[in-house]
Structure formats: structure tokens, C-alpha cells
Amino acid sequence: MPKKKRELGDLSVDPAVLDILSLARKEDYETVWDRLERQSPHCKFGTNGVCCRNCIMGPCRVTEKNPRGVCGADAATIVARNLIRALAAGAAAHSDHGRAVAVLFNEVARDENKEYQISDEAKLKAIAEKLNIDTSQDISSIAREVARMALEDFGKQDEAPLNFLKAYAPQKRKETWQKVEQILFSKTDKKMGILPRNIDREITECMHRTTMGVDNQALSILAQGVRTALADGWGGSLIATELQDVLFGTPDKKVIKANLGVLKEDQVNIIVHGHEPILSEQVVAAAMSPEMQEKAKQVGAKGINVAGICCTANEVLMRRGVPVAGNMIHQELAIMTGVVEAMVVDVQCIFPSLGPLAKCFHTRFISTSDRAAFPEAIHVQFDEHHAREVAQRIVEMAIDAYSERDPQKVHIPKEVEEAVVGFSVEEIIKILGGSPKPLVDAILAGKIKGVVGIVGCNNPKVKHDAFHISLTRELIKKDILVIGTGCWAIAAAKAGLMKIEAQSLAGEGLKEVCQALDIPPVLHMGSCVDCSRMLVLAGALADYLKVDISDLPLVGSAPEWMTEKAVSIGTYFVASGVPVHLWPMPPIGGSEEVVGILTEGIKELLGGYFFVEEDPVKTASLMEEIIMEKRKSF
Ligand code: XCC
Ligand code: SF4
């Protein structure tokens, strides 16, 4: 007997999603929700983090009755090891993205790649200044020096902290990290470094420590997790963001369109999905070229329409104003509209279900990265040295597919919203008139009580976008400015919370500030790697006030998280001094010790900590309490 399906209305708050979902049920297209249902109920050992597969004496599952694995590892060890393995994978994803950008940037700086160029010299100089590089040299010498310091952070073998962390983290926070290392050493007699030395090394060390018979104490294991997360936030992700800005331009304020309604019935539709703008920038440029537009007309289309999904969407909407078709959950639904000629992907958050699904349509599902293969995909190998040529080939494949579109299968939801996006730190400071002072003043005067940064994913276990949107609405009502990235940002854009008109949903104080600055009360700061922009903003406020980040009325949240990357992001915010809310509960419930460290113990040391709450309204109240408490000493 097949299980009873969840009611449509329980799956998402987005009418475009519900529209396509009822079509999917009618046509029997399989979705992420169907597969979730078949995987439920989930294994309890996995959910609580107490299943260990780290050696072949196991797999071991510890319980109260059976508290040790074959090697003798207890629940705390197993839970902590599993957690930092996930964290390391997340940090690896962000940082491998950062590496690709750094390697390309180095080639561009050395004139070894003519397909890309330095687009933002002002940003390059600003980065160089932070890194203490002489900016009176010519641009390519500055670029080479910046590239060297970025690449060094992936490969240096000394014990000094990362170049980028030293250059970007606020003074007081760096002192805090050093102090924490000393406290941990004096309390435990064991060195427990938390300042990252080399991005790859910290990830490798996570793997080393968590293999059978190495690090078997929760605190020690979690300290390495903190170090790895910091290597991501103030290292790999930050390098990705900063060097992408130099190559492709620093985002500025612009208006975009969001939701599945951005797809066009009379045009060739190309969806770029994944994470790295190195590919998507070129696809967008090729599609916009007069030559390709002309080719599209020859097959009877009015033109070529590029739209994004996931963080690739966030990258190209922030810099190019490209419309966004949706967040993570939309990837299968977009193909079901029947009008997607090509779905072009690189890495991360791409369902392997897309290949077989695309086969039900004329859609070309095109993989491009040498790091990622998918069943039933057409692989077009991307190559930075022939980027334009490859991008053009991809666009041509989409144009070819147009004539195979089946009009019977066309179903485009009408939903489209407008959003004001593009809030890089540089743009925010520019809007503030050149210094963080007006924002700080508004916070001091209580017009803005504090700032909450929301990040992260969609997870079909949680009603799609529901938590994102109600939490955001509750916060702005309470005069709390909301900033964020990733699939949250796309949710907020689709819900109209990033329109100027959304000012009317804000409390009186926040509304007044937003009106004066002509900004929405909810700010899109970019993709997941751009969470580094939030760190930089927090650092700028802290340095301006000569306080630590943990003194500021800031809170973070990942309310519909699912990826390992979110574990790393949450942890680097906590380690940078920010309390972070999570929902769903991470897989740590099997160890009270680990839960205790991450929700309490870590607070005394680093100022940040995790808390879990299922209800958006309660979450907003908890955040307000934290903010009001911080304001007392502020
Ligand atoms: Fe992936 Fe970055 Fe999560 Fe969206 S938010 S589901 S990680 S695309 Ni980062
Ligand atoms: Fe079991 Fe220990 Fe091996 Fe893990 S490392 S599978 S707990 S024996």
C-alpha cells in the first residue's frame, strides 16, 4: 500500500510551487517530496549522530544499553566526529570554489588567461590595502601579489593564521581567538588551536583526527571543527567573494525579478544552476550576445532568456540583474514547466534526479564541471581557457532544443515578484554615505534594534520557504534589520520582502531608516560564499565601535538548512561571536556533552552559541531577547 501523500498546502507557501506540484501529481512526475516520503521515517541513529562508519570493525550504533563502539568510542566522540566530518565537507565545498577563483585570478593577473579580466580595480586595491600590499605599484603587480597571498592560504605550512583572516577579522575578535587558545591549553594541558593556518590543512586535519583511534574527546574534536569553519568563513569563502568581485564586479543596487514566472514562453530559456560564477558569467554573456540572440530568432524564438537557480542565481542577479527562477526546491519544478531548453549546472545542491527528469522533456541537462558527473546528463567540459567558446556551445545547444519543445507540456506559473538586490558591503557603505556611522547611530538610537543575518537552504522536511518568510516578517516588524544570502534570499525576493514597498511591513523605526536610505528592510547580500560579506560587515561595525563582534546586537539563523555547508557557516558565525539559530535540529542529539558544548560551553569562550527552535514566531522573540540583552551593555 503506498503511503498517503502530504497535503499540497503543507509542502510550500509559494503558489508557483503548489501550481507545479499539482501538475506533477497529475502527470506523475517524481519530486523531492515523493522521495522524502519514501525515506521516512528516517533512521534514529543517523538523526542523533550516533552511527559510526569510520572503520570496518563497525558500523557501530551506540545506545544507552550499548554505549561504546567496537573500538570503545562513546557517543560524545562519535557525535562530535560525525559533526566535524560534515563541517569539513561543507568547508571543502566553499573553499574549493574559492580555490578555483584564486587560481583563475592568478592566471589573469599573470596574463595567462585572456577570457577573463580584472573588472574592479578599486576593489582590488582595497583588498591589497587590507593585506598590506603596496598599492602604488601597477595593477598587475598588485594583482599578482594578492593572488600569491590567496594561494598561500591554501598551501602554506607554517603555524601563522591565514593571511586573509589576519587582514579582515576585526582586532578584538583576533584577540579573543588567541585568548581562547590559551584558556583551552591551560585548562586541558593539550594544545587546542582554533586559529586556522591553511584552509586545506584544517580540512585534512578534520579527516585525520576523526579516523579510527585518533582524536577521541569531544572538546578537542569540536575545537578543530571551529578552526576549520574559521578557515572557511574568513578564508575560502571570503577569498571566493573578494576575488569574484574583482573579476566580475562588486555588486551594486539593482532591481530583479523572481520566481518561476520569469520563464518566457516565446524565448529560449536557459537555467544556470549551481554555484560558481566562473561558468555562469560566461553563459550569461554568451546568451546576451547579438550573434546568439539572432540565432535564437532564426529558430522562431523572440530571444534568449537566462534565469538562475540556487547560488548561481544569487551570483548573477547580484552582479548582472539576471532574474531568478527559484531556490533549491525549484530545480525539478523548473524543468516541469516544459519551457526550459537547457539546465546548465556546475557544482553543489544539484539533484541527481534532474537527468532522468529532463528526459521526460526536451530539456538538455548539461553538466560542466570536472568535479561533478550526473546520471543521464550531457557533459560539456568547461575550460577556463576556452570559456567563451564553451559557453557559446552551451547556448547553441539550448537554441537547438527550442524546436523540440512540446506545446502540450508547457505550463508556466504566473508568479513573479520584484526585488531590490545587490547589497555588497561596499554598496551598503556607499548608501550610508561612506561610513558605517549612520547605521551605528540608528542602532544606538534604537530605531534599528539589531541585525539578524539569515542564510541557507530549503529542506523538504520543513514547509518550503515558510520559516524563512515568517521569521523575516516577524523580525522587521520588531525593527530588526534582516540581511542574508543563499536560498533564504531567494525566498525573501519571491515573497516580495525585498521590494521598496516592503518598508510598510517594518516597524516604525526601521521603516524610517529604510525610507531615508531608499532601501528595503530586508537586504540581499548574495550567495552562500557571500556569507563572508556578513562577516566583513559585522567586522566593520565592531572595528568602528572598537568592540568585539560578540558585543554587537547581531544574531544569525539557518531556519531551513540541509547542506553540510550550513554546518560550516553556522559554526564560523558562532566562532566569530554571533548566536545562531538552527532548524531542523542538527544530528547531535545523541550526546548531551556535545549539545552542552555547542549551546552553552562555547558561549563563555567565543561569545556565540547555537540554539534550536521550531516555531518562527518564537524564534523571532528569542532573537529579540538576545538583541535587547546585548543592547544593554552596548
Ligand atoms: Fe544550496 Fe547555495 Fe543551501 Fe541553497 S542555500 S540549498 S547550500 S544553494 Ni547556501
Ligand atoms: Fe565502530 Fe570505533 Fe570503527 Fe567507529 S571507529 S566504526 S565506533 S569501531
XYZ file of C-alpha atoms and ligand atoms in Angstrom:
651
model
C 0.000 0.000 0.000
C 1.510 3.361 -0.977
C 1.648 5.859 1.881
C -0.770 8.751 1.860
C 0.823 11.838 0.342
C 1.127 15.034 2.402
C -1.433 17.685 1.514
C -0.077 20.047 -1.125
C -0.608 23.054 1.093
C 1.749 21.573 3.708
C 4.651 21.466 1.304
C 5.276 25.097 0.403
C 3.999 28.633 0.853
C 4.975 29.532 -2.699
C 1.922 29.454 -5.014
C 4.165 28.811 -8.029
C 5.465 25.688 -6.325
C 1.971 24.482 -5.489
C 0.881 25.136 -9.062
C 3.645 22.922 -10.499
C 3.215 20.344 -7.733
C -0.393 19.731 -8.654
C 0.734 19.304 -12.244
C 3.416 16.847 -11.045
C 0.831 14.813 -9.183
C -1.398 14.734 -12.227
C 1.389 13.773 -14.635
C 3.160 11.522 -12.134
C 6.467 13.387 -12.215
C 8.578 12.444 -9.210
C 9.767 15.200 -6.855
C 11.999 15.623 -3.833
C 8.903 15.380 -1.594
C 7.946 11.971 -3.005
C 11.399 10.627 -2.283
C 11.383 12.156 1.206
C 8.169 10.323 1.919
C 9.701 7.046 0.827
C 12.753 7.665 3.028
C 10.592 8.392 6.074
C 10.731 7.663 8.917
C 14.452 8.360 8.973
C 16.913 6.203 10.898
C 17.068 7.351 14.550
C 20.754 6.582 14.927
C 21.611 8.779 11.965
C 19.276 11.529 13.146
C 21.011 11.614 16.534
C 24.503 11.312 15.100
C 25.350 8.068 16.940
C 26.042 5.858 13.951
C 29.763 5.483 13.189
C 31.142 4.066 9.936
C 34.683 5.338 10.360
C 36.243 1.880 10.361
C 35.344 -1.607 9.322
C 35.201 -3.059 12.827
C 31.844 -1.271 12.659
C 29.471 0.156 11.572
C 28.627 0.838 15.207
C 25.458 2.298 16.663
C 25.684 3.293 20.291
C 22.727 3.257 22.668
C 22.241 3.604 26.413
C 22.432 -0.162 26.751
C 25.352 -0.431 24.395
C 27.301 2.772 24.980
C 30.549 2.014 23.127
C 31.535 1.156 19.579
C 33.843 -1.795 18.926
C 36.928 0.417 19.366
C 35.498 1.827 22.604
C 34.366 5.201 21.221
C 31.448 6.683 23.177
C 28.502 8.731 21.962
C 30.243 12.073 22.516
C 33.213 11.047 20.392
C 31.045 9.607 17.639
C 28.657 12.575 17.511
C 31.490 15.120 17.524
C 33.417 13.216 14.869
C 30.395 12.956 12.595
C 29.642 16.636 13.031
C 33.097 17.882 12.113
C 33.286 15.500 9.158
C 30.143 17.180 7.839
C 31.592 20.583 8.663
C 34.832 19.729 6.848
C 32.876 18.680 3.758
C 30.979 21.955 3.822
C 34.135 23.997 4.295
C 35.710 21.996 1.458
C 32.846 22.859 -0.891
C 33.108 26.601 -0.244
C 36.871 26.600 -0.207
C 37.349 24.506 -3.320
C 35.142 27.081 -5.024
C 37.421 29.765 -3.531
C 40.483 27.937 -4.810
C 39.145 27.821 -8.365
C 38.616 31.583 -8.236
C 42.084 32.182 -6.763
C 43.773 30.010 -9.394
C 41.910 31.771 -12.198
C 42.609 35.181 -10.688
C 46.311 34.316 -10.524
C 46.286 33.394 -14.210
C 44.505 36.607 -15.122
C 46.980 38.612 -13.048
C 49.836 36.935 -14.941
C 48.187 37.476 -18.314
C 47.909 33.731 -18.789
C 44.157 33.836 -19.310
C 42.506 36.297 -21.680
C 38.959 35.010 -21.274
C 38.516 36.911 -18.014
C 39.811 40.249 -16.796
C 40.165 42.456 -13.777
C 36.896 44.382 -13.813
C 37.038 46.185 -10.496
C 40.380 47.842 -9.846
C 39.074 49.804 -6.876
C 38.109 46.585 -5.135
C 41.467 45.032 -5.971
C 43.241 47.971 -4.356
C 41.014 47.809 -1.298
C 41.860 44.123 -0.859
C 45.564 44.843 -1.361
C 45.481 47.565 1.260
C 43.990 45.201 3.805
C 46.702 42.681 3.010
C 49.363 45.380 3.462
C 50.403 45.232 -0.173
C 51.970 48.338 -1.704
C 49.173 49.816 -3.833
C 51.377 52.338 -5.619
C 52.572 49.552 -7.954
C 50.912 48.916 -11.324
C 47.653 46.974 -11.290
C 49.034 43.663 -12.488
C 51.792 43.670 -9.848
C 49.177 44.337 -7.165
C 47.007 41.541 -8.568
C 49.908 39.084 -8.631
C 50.718 39.859 -5.028
C 47.068 39.455 -3.932
C 46.909 36.155 -5.833
C 50.068 34.925 -4.133
C 48.673 35.658 -0.683
C 45.356 33.988 -1.526
C 47.009 30.848 -2.892
C 49.335 30.789 0.112
C 46.305 30.414 2.380
C 45.610 27.102 0.648
C 49.145 25.793 0.855
C 51.421 27.391 3.412
C 52.907 25.056 6.003
C 53.734 27.420 8.877
C 51.702 27.875 12.049
C 50.675 31.506 11.421
C 46.973 32.291 10.897
C 45.614 32.733 7.350
C 46.662 35.906 5.526
C 43.052 36.789 4.770
C 41.850 36.163 8.312
C 44.618 38.389 9.677
C 43.748 41.088 7.159
C 39.950 41.006 7.531
C 38.957 39.918 11.027
C 38.354 42.757 13.485
C 41.074 43.408 16.050
C 39.144 42.471 19.196
C 37.993 39.169 17.689
C 41.527 38.167 16.820
C 42.488 38.829 20.435
C 39.528 36.711 21.575
C 40.634 33.771 19.445
C 44.150 33.946 20.874
C 42.790 34.146 24.392
C 40.555 31.119 23.805
C 43.536 29.086 22.608
C 45.378 29.971 25.826
C 42.395 29.160 28.049
C 41.866 25.782 26.394
C 45.559 24.962 26.725
C 45.771 25.927 30.369
C 42.559 24.077 31.252
C 43.321 20.857 29.416
C 47.123 20.768 29.096
C 46.525 19.969 25.451
C 47.119 22.410 22.610
C 43.741 23.184 21.039
C 44.339 25.660 18.231
C 41.338 27.426 16.762
C 43.150 29.926 14.512
C 43.314 28.370 11.036
C 46.735 28.056 9.400
C 45.912 26.733 5.948
C 42.456 26.059 4.541
C 43.226 22.649 3.072
C 45.230 21.626 6.117
C 42.359 22.228 8.540
C 40.023 20.128 6.395
C 42.631 17.379 6.128
C 43.215 17.522 9.852
C 39.480 17.034 10.465
C 39.659 13.855 8.417
C 42.825 12.698 10.175
C 41.543 13.347 13.664
C 38.224 11.617 13.046
C 39.612 8.412 11.614
C 39.657 5.397 13.954
C 41.782 5.812 17.040
C 42.960 9.435 16.799
C 41.029 12.228 18.488
C 38.555 10.788 20.978
C 37.466 13.700 23.087
C 34.509 15.891 22.131
C 36.012 19.252 23.113
C 39.235 18.600 21.263
C 37.378 17.401 18.160
C 34.992 20.374 18.180
C 37.876 22.844 18.579
C 39.268 21.561 15.287
C 35.780 21.990 13.824
C 35.822 25.634 14.897
C 39.249 26.113 13.316
C 38.054 24.573 10.054
C 34.910 26.710 9.988
C 37.000 29.850 10.523
C 39.219 28.723 7.629
C 36.071 28.687 5.511
C 34.419 31.932 6.636
C 37.481 34.171 6.912
C 39.397 32.131 4.301
C 37.961 30.064 1.470
C 34.552 31.752 1.229
C 35.980 35.220 1.749
C 38.605 34.670 -0.949
C 35.851 33.467 -3.319
C 33.728 36.560 -2.713
C 36.534 39.099 -2.826
C 38.268 37.814 -5.941
C 34.966 37.238 -7.769
C 34.181 40.893 -7.133
C 37.498 41.860 -8.697
C 36.918 39.630 -11.726
C 33.200 40.228 -12.274
C 32.464 43.472 -10.442
C 31.319 44.322 -6.931
C 27.516 44.131 -6.716
C 25.502 47.327 -6.527
C 21.833 48.102 -6.021
C 19.517 46.911 -8.778
C 16.010 45.584 -9.352
C 15.458 41.977 -10.408
C 12.544 39.615 -10.957
C 11.989 36.404 -9.039
C 10.021 33.148 -9.275
C 9.079 30.666 -11.982
C 7.075 33.327 -13.797
C 10.368 34.740 -15.111
C 10.487 31.903 -17.649
C 9.307 33.035 -21.094
C 7.024 31.050 -23.340
C 8.290 32.715 -26.530
C 12.022 32.617 -25.763
C 14.812 30.103 -25.458
C 15.097 29.571 -21.681
C 18.437 28.676 -20.148
C 18.702 27.991 -16.436
C 22.066 28.301 -14.724
C 22.161 26.308 -11.506
C 24.898 25.539 -9.013
C 27.443 27.849 -7.504
C 30.408 29.186 -9.439
C 30.093 32.410 -11.446
C 33.210 31.466 -13.427
C 30.839 29.424 -15.608
C 27.546 31.294 -15.291
C 29.026 34.729 -16.057
C 30.191 33.352 -19.396
C 26.870 31.668 -20.185
C 25.030 34.922 -19.436
C 27.443 36.892 -21.630
C 27.189 34.407 -24.499
C 23.367 34.349 -24.335
C 23.192 38.138 -24.429
C 25.494 38.428 -27.453
C 23.763 39.778 -30.600
C 25.016 36.748 -32.511
C 23.257 34.250 -30.230
C 20.124 36.359 -29.952
C 19.991 36.381 -33.741
C 20.409 32.608 -33.875
C 17.519 32.230 -31.474
C 15.336 34.323 -33.784
C 16.195 32.019 -36.673
C 14.527 29.122 -34.826
C 11.423 31.204 -34.175
C 12.127 32.377 -30.617
C 11.894 36.052 -29.637
C 15.267 35.858 -27.884
C 17.198 34.099 -25.155
C 16.202 34.307 -21.513
C 18.696 33.264 -18.839
C 17.439 32.665 -15.294
C 19.180 31.290 -12.221
C 18.558 28.756 -9.508
C 20.352 28.388 -6.143
C 23.512 30.332 -5.514
C 24.488 30.644 -9.157
C 21.291 32.682 -9.393
C 22.439 34.809 -6.486
C 25.814 35.439 -8.133
C 24.411 36.592 -11.477
C 21.474 38.530 -10.038
C 23.730 40.490 -7.708
C 26.118 41.490 -10.493
C 24.088 41.303 -13.745
C 20.462 41.645 -12.663
C 19.656 38.217 -14.151
C 16.208 37.018 -12.980
C 15.962 34.127 -10.523
C 13.632 31.206 -11.264
C 13.747 29.964 -7.696
C 15.660 28.442 -4.830
C 16.896 24.915 -4.225
C 13.425 23.340 -4.171
C 12.557 24.844 -7.563
C 15.144 22.891 -9.545
C 12.896 19.984 -10.526
C 9.820 22.190 -10.808
C 11.528 24.499 -13.302
C 12.041 21.614 -15.709
C 8.360 20.643 -15.281
C 7.288 23.973 -16.789
C 8.227 22.406 -20.123
C 9.929 25.576 -21.359
C 13.476 25.046 -20.158
C 15.689 24.362 -23.157
C 18.837 23.877 -21.083
C 19.586 23.412 -17.410
C 23.295 24.135 -17.039
C 24.965 23.059 -13.804
C 28.370 23.020 -12.170
C 28.673 22.003 -8.502
C 26.692 21.759 -5.230
C 22.985 21.447 -4.420
C 22.173 19.909 -7.808
C 19.794 16.945 -7.544
C 20.977 13.827 -9.374
C 17.291 13.361 -10.174
C 17.490 16.093 -12.813
C 18.938 13.896 -15.574
C 16.129 11.326 -15.641
C 13.542 14.103 -15.180
C 14.925 16.126 -18.092
C 14.460 13.021 -20.255
C 10.656 13.455 -19.923
C 11.061 16.814 -21.659
C 13.139 18.359 -24.434
C 15.376 19.891 -21.764
C 19.131 19.469 -22.193
C 20.575 18.770 -18.749
C 24.181 19.898 -19.133
C 26.903 19.229 -16.582
C 30.137 21.181 -16.951
C 32.492 20.632 -14.020
C 35.226 18.002 -13.939
C 34.286 17.589 -10.256
C 30.670 16.621 -10.902
C 29.055 13.986 -13.108
C 25.316 13.226 -13.137
C 23.264 10.329 -14.467
C 21.807 10.984 -17.904
C 23.447 14.377 -18.231
C 25.129 15.693 -21.343
C 28.621 16.650 -20.231
C 30.108 19.723 -21.875
C 33.501 20.141 -20.275
C 34.026 23.682 -19.085
C 37.519 25.062 -19.530
C 38.539 28.474 -18.206
C 40.970 28.844 -21.080
C 38.224 28.445 -23.679
C 35.402 29.799 -21.565
C 33.658 31.847 -24.261
C 33.764 29.059 -26.781
C 32.319 26.524 -24.329
C 29.641 28.958 -23.163
C 28.650 29.613 -26.754
C 28.377 25.901 -27.442
C 26.068 25.514 -24.455
C 23.846 28.367 -25.645
C 23.708 26.846 -29.125
C 22.578 23.529 -27.650
C 19.742 25.363 -25.933
C 18.751 27.090 -29.161
C 18.725 23.724 -30.952
C 16.409 22.289 -28.319
C 13.822 25.047 -28.762
C 12.155 23.471 -31.789
C 11.667 20.226 -29.852
C 9.565 21.890 -27.174
C 6.194 20.165 -26.760
C 3.459 22.838 -26.521
C 1.222 20.306 -24.743
C 3.655 20.243 -21.841
C 4.064 23.990 -21.406
C 2.893 25.224 -18.022
C 4.472 28.404 -16.643
C 3.198 29.634 -13.264
C 2.322 33.309 -13.384
C 4.066 34.273 -10.147
C 6.779 36.924 -10.459
C 7.927 39.369 -7.815
C 10.279 42.318 -7.900
C 13.245 42.629 -5.581
C 15.882 45.255 -4.910
C 19.173 43.397 -4.553
C 22.915 43.954 -4.777
C 23.862 44.839 -1.205
C 27.562 44.185 -1.054
C 29.298 45.738 1.954
C 30.734 48.365 -0.409
C 27.235 49.234 -1.653
C 25.823 49.410 1.881
C 28.625 51.729 2.989
C 28.086 53.844 -0.126
C 24.344 54.116 0.591
C 25.210 55.111 4.157
C 27.283 57.969 2.770
C 30.746 56.461 3.083
C 30.909 55.234 6.668
C 29.028 52.806 8.938
C 28.187 55.764 11.198
C 24.533 56.294 10.132
C 23.773 52.606 10.678
C 25.536 52.595 14.039
C 23.658 55.770 15.034
C 20.335 54.227 14.041
C 21.171 51.192 16.178
C 22.316 53.315 19.122
C 19.154 55.426 18.902
C 17.085 52.238 18.912
C 15.436 52.927 15.556
C 17.021 49.677 14.497
C 17.200 47.321 17.478
C 19.691 44.997 15.875
C 20.528 42.958 12.830
C 19.719 39.340 12.015
C 21.538 37.505 9.231
C 19.561 34.626 7.748
C 21.185 32.097 5.479
C 20.737 28.803 3.901
C 18.789 26.291 2.233
C 15.431 24.727 1.700
C 14.701 21.358 3.202
C 11.588 19.403 2.200
C 11.249 18.335 5.844
C 10.267 21.939 6.542
C 7.371 23.612 4.718
C 9.190 25.301 1.842
C 10.034 28.987 2.493
C 7.547 29.145 5.382
C 10.137 29.552 8.138
C 12.247 31.928 6.033
C 9.342 34.214 5.358
C 7.518 34.275 8.657
C 10.745 34.724 10.624
C 11.776 37.595 8.344
C 8.371 39.272 8.625
C 8.345 38.962 12.408
C 11.813 40.454 12.704
C 11.261 43.510 10.555
C 8.035 44.180 12.439
C 10.196 44.336 15.569
C 12.542 46.933 13.997
C 15.235 44.368 13.376
C 17.055 44.765 10.069
C 17.325 41.459 8.193
C 20.242 40.680 5.906
C 21.156 37.393 4.312
C 22.175 35.137 1.487
C 21.551 31.850 -0.267
C 18.179 30.244 -0.708
C 16.739 32.377 2.098
C 17.437 35.449 -0.031
C 15.567 33.935 -2.967
C 12.646 33.073 -0.684
C 12.524 36.669 0.555
C 12.720 38.019 -3.001
C 9.879 35.770 -4.195
C 7.734 36.812 -1.234
C 8.099 40.499 -2.068
C 10.034 41.266 1.107
C 12.861 42.888 -0.856
C 10.661 45.424 -2.616
C 10.845 49.042 -1.527
C 7.119 48.706 -0.665
C 8.079 46.121 1.978
C 9.091 49.102 4.110
C 5.436 49.255 5.114
C 5.809 45.855 6.803
C 8.584 47.143 9.051
C 8.251 48.701 12.484
C 8.239 52.499 12.683
C 11.948 52.915 13.423
C 13.233 50.543 10.774
C 10.750 51.956 8.271
C 12.031 55.492 8.854
C 15.664 54.449 8.327
C 14.849 52.448 5.192
C 12.804 55.293 3.745
C 15.630 57.753 4.344
C 18.095 55.440 2.619
C 15.663 54.206 -0.051
C 16.306 50.543 0.705
C 14.057 47.598 1.578
C 14.076 46.350 5.196
C 15.453 43.016 4.007
C 18.816 43.053 2.240
C 20.107 40.521 -0.281
C 23.850 40.116 0.276
C 24.488 37.341 -2.224
C 25.316 33.664 -2.440
C 26.384 31.254 0.307
C 30.077 32.078 -0.063
C 28.962 35.700 0.319
C 28.110 34.976 3.939
C 31.653 36.302 4.173
C 30.149 39.708 3.299
C 28.142 39.497 6.524
C 31.296 38.705 8.492
C 33.037 41.682 6.887
C 30.081 43.950 7.698
C 29.989 42.727 11.305
C 33.749 43.260 11.496
C 33.445 46.786 10.124
C 30.816 47.674 12.749
C 32.921 46.134 15.520
C 36.090 47.937 14.471
C 34.195 51.212 14.067
C 32.929 50.932 17.649
C 36.196 49.390 18.889
C 34.291 46.439 20.353
C 34.173 42.715 19.638
C 31.572 41.215 17.274
C 30.080 39.387 20.275
C 29.223 42.786 21.801
C 27.050 43.761 18.839
C 23.259 43.148 18.705
C 23.606 40.563 15.959
C 22.008 37.123 15.599
C 22.249 34.551 12.812
C 19.874 31.875 11.597
C 19.658 28.948 9.174
C 15.978 28.083 9.509
C 15.528 25.552 6.701
C 19.065 24.241 6.467
C 20.102 20.970 4.895
C 23.671 21.032 3.496
C 26.946 20.286 5.215
C 27.957 23.776 4.104
C 25.425 25.204 6.552
C 27.212 23.402 9.407
C 30.369 25.259 8.494
C 28.596 28.610 8.047
C 26.727 28.308 11.350
C 29.937 27.391 13.142
C 32.018 30.254 11.742
C 29.326 32.711 12.795
C 29.263 31.219 16.282
C 33.074 31.263 16.396
C 33.001 34.891 15.282
C 30.804 35.780 18.257
C 27.270 35.554 16.857
C 24.452 33.472 18.440
C 22.996 31.254 15.698
C 19.534 29.739 15.456
C 19.039 26.455 13.622
C 16.092 24.476 12.388
C 15.966 21.483 11.834
C 17.902 20.093 14.789
C 21.407 19.043 13.719
C 22.365 15.374 14.182
C 23.925 15.807 17.634
C 21.030 14.768 19.891
C 22.801 11.526 20.806
C 25.341 13.280 23.013
C 24.424 15.607 25.855
C 28.070 16.560 26.121
C 28.255 17.793 22.514
C 24.903 19.578 22.810
C 26.170 21.199 26.023
C 29.378 22.455 24.435
C 27.669 23.894 21.361
C 24.747 25.547 23.140
C 26.415 26.617 26.434
C 30.123 25.938 26.859
C 31.131 27.667 23.673
C 29.317 30.858 24.733
C 31.765 31.657 27.530
C 34.683 31.116 25.235
C 33.642 32.623 21.919
C 30.505 34.655 22.675
C 28.476 32.854 20.014
C 26.428 29.693 20.542
C 23.739 27.601 18.837
C 20.073 27.409 19.733
C 17.300 25.356 18.141
C 13.660 26.389 17.777
C 10.930 25.066 15.530
C 8.466 27.955 15.658
C 9.252 31.103 13.616
C 7.337 33.490 15.878
C 9.055 32.134 18.996
C 12.386 32.272 17.189
C 11.870 35.955 16.423
C 11.041 36.629 20.092
C 14.122 34.753 21.257
C 16.226 36.765 18.837
C 14.716 39.997 20.091
C 15.548 38.977 23.667
C 19.140 38.257 22.744
C 19.391 41.564 20.930
C 17.844 43.559 23.810
C 20.238 41.872 26.229
C 23.230 42.774 24.047
C 21.997 46.358 23.712
C 22.228 46.831 27.499
C 25.997 46.665 27.521
C 26.355 48.246 24.123
Fe 22.387 25.093 -1.578
Fe 23.889 27.717 -2.087
Fe 21.685 25.817 0.740
Fe 20.679 26.948 -1.338
S 21.393 27.932 0.473
S 20.431 24.940 -0.786
S 23.659 25.338 0.192
S 22.218 26.862 -2.844
Ni 23.553 28.255 0.766
Fe 32.914 1.418 15.459
Fe 35.046 2.708 16.501
Fe 35.126 1.777 13.985
Fe 33.524 3.843 14.596
S 35.744 3.837 14.674
S 33.005 2.077 13.313
S 32.893 3.326 16.676
S 34.928 0.576 15.844
